[in-house]
GROMACS .gro file of C-alpha atoms in nm:
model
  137
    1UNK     CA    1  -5.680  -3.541 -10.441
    2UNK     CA    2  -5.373  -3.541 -10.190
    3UNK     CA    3  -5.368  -3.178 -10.031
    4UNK     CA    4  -5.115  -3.112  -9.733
    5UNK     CA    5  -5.239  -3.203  -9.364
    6UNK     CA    6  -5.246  -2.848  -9.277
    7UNK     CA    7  -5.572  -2.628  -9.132
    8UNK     CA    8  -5.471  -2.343  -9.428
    9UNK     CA    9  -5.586  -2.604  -9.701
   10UNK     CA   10  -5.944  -2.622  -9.535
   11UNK     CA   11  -6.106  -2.323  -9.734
   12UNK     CA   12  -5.960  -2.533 -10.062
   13UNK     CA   13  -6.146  -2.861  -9.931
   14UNK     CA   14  -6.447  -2.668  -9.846
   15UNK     CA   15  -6.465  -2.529 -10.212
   16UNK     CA   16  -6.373  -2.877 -10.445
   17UNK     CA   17  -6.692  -3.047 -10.201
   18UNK     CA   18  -6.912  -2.724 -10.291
   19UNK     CA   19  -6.810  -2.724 -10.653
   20UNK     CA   20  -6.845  -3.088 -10.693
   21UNK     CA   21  -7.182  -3.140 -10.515
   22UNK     CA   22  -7.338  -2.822 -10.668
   23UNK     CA   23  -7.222  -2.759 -10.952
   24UNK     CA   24  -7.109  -3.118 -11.062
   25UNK     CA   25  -7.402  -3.310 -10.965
   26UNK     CA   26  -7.707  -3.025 -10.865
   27UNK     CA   27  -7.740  -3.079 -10.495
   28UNK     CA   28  -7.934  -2.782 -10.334
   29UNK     CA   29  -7.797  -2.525 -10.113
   30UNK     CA   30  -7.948  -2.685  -9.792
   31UNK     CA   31  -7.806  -3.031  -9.846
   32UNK     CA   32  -7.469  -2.908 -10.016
   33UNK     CA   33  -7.348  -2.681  -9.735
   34UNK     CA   34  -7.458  -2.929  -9.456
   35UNK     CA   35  -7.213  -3.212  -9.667
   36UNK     CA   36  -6.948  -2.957  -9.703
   37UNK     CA   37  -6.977  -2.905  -9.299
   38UNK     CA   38  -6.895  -3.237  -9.241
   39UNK     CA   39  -6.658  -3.301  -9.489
   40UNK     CA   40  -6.473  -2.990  -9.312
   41UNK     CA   41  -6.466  -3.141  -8.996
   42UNK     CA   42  -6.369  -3.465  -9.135
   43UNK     CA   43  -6.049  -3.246  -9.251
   44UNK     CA   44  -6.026  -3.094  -8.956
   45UNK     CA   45  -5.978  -3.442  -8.765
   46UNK     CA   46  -5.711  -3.538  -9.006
   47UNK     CA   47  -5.527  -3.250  -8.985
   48UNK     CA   48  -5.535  -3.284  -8.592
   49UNK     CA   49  -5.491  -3.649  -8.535
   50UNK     CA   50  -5.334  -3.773  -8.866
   51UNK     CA   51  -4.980  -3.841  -8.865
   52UNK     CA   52  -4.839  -3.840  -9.241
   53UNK     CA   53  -4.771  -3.516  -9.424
   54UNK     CA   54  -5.093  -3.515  -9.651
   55UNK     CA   55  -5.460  -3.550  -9.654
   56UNK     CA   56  -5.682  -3.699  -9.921
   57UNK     CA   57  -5.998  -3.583 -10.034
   58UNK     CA   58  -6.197  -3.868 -10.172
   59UNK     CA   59  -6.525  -3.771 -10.344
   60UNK     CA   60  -6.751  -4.066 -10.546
   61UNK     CA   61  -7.085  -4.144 -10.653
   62UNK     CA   62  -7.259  -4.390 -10.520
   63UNK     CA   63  -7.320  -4.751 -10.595
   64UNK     CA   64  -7.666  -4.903 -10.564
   65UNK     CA   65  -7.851  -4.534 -10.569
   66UNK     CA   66  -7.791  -4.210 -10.644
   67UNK     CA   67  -7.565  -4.115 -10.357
   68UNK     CA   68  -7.230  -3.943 -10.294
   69UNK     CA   69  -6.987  -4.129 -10.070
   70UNK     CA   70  -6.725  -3.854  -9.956
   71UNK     CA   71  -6.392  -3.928  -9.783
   72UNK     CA   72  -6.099  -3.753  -9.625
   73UNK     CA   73  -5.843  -3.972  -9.572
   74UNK     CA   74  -5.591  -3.894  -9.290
   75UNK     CA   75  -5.311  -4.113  -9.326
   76UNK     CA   76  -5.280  -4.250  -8.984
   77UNK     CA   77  -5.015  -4.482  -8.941
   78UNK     CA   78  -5.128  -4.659  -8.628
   79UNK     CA   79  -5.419  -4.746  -8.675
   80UNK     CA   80  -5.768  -4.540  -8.573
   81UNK     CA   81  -5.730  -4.170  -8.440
   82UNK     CA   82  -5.801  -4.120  -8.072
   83UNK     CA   83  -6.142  -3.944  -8.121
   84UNK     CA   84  -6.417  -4.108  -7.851
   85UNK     CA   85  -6.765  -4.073  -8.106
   86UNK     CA   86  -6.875  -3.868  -7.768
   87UNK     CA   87  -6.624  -3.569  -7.851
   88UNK     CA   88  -6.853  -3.234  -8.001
   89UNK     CA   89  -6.726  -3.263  -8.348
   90UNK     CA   90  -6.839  -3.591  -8.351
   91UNK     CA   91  -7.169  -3.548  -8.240
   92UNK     CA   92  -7.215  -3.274  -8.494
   93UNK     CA   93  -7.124  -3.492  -8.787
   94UNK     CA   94  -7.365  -3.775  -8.631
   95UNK     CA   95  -7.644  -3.499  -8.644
   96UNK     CA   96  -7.576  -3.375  -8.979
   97UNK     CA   97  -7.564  -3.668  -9.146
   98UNK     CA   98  -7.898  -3.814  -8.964
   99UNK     CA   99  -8.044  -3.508  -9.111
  100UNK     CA  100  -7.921  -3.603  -9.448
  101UNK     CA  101  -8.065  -3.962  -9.412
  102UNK     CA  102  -7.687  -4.050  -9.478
  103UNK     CA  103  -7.433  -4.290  -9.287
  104UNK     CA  104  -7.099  -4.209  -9.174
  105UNK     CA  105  -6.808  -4.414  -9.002
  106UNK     CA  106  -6.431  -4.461  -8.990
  107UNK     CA  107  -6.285  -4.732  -9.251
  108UNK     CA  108  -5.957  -4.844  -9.358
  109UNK     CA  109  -5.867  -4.918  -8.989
  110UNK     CA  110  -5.933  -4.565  -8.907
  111UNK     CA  111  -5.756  -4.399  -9.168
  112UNK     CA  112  -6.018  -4.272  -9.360
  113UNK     CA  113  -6.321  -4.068  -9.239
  114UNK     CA  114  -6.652  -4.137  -9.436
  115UNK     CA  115  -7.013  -4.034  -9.544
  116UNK     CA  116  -7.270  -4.154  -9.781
  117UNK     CA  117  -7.562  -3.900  -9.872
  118UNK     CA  118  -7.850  -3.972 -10.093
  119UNK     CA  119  -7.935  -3.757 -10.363
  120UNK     CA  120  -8.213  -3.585 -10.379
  121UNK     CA  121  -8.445  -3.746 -10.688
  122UNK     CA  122  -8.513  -3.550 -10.987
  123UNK     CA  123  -8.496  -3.221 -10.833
  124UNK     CA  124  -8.788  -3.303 -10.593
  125UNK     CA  125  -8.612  -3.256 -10.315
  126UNK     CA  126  -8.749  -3.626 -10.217
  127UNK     CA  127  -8.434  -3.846 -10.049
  128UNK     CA  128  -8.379  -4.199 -10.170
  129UNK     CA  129  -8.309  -4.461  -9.856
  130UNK     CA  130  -7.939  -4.460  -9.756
  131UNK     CA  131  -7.765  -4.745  -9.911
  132UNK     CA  132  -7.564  -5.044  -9.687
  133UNK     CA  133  -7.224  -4.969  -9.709
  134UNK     CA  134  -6.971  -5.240  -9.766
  135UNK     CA  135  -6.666  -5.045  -9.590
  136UNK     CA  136  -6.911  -4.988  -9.310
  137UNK     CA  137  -6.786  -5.043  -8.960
   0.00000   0.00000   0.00000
């Protein structure tokens, strides 16, 4: 989904990841509003550092497990954003997704921000091991 790069259209991002993750594929309230954190500060960095008028909102299931790979794709035209890993936002995302047992990175020579996130298995609550990812950095 292409939304415009503008900070309004967070809310709208914030509710597609919620709907997606819990009512689309069952992930519990813990899990499902720490993804939809980072997938808001994912927008957040393209709406501050990306350069085109849009933003995309990538969300996918996983290959190789049950995961969710989720994606907001900034449209930078030169290349990756000028965000150090040290900055707070950052950090937070790091955090998050350790908690999640997920991965995250930049891809698509910066362009796009990304996460994987295991699924929890059969309602247990039990996390399968984060899967490589091929567009891993």
């Amino acid at each position: 989904m292409r939304l415009p790069r503008d900070a309004a259209h967070a809310a709208t991002v914030r509710s597609l990841t919620r709907i997606w993750l819990g009512e689309a594929l069952g992930v519990p309230a813990p899990r499902l509003e720490d993804a939809v954190l980072v997938v808001s500060e994912f927008f957040a960095l393209a709406v501050r550092h990306g350069t085109g008028p849009e933003a995309g909102l990538h969300l996918r299931c996983g290959a190789g497990g049950p995961s969710v790979r989720l994606e907001v794709v900034g449209y930078w035209m030169s290349g990756c954003p000028p965000v150090p890993r040290t900055r707070p936002c950052l950090r937070l995302i790091a955090g998050v997704v350790a908690g999640l047992n997920g991965r995250w990175g930049f891809g698509g020579n910066g362009a796009l921000a990304w996460c994987t996130v295991p699924l929890p298995r059969d309602g247990a609550g039990e996390d399968t091991p984060a899967a490589p990812d091929p567009g891993a950095r």
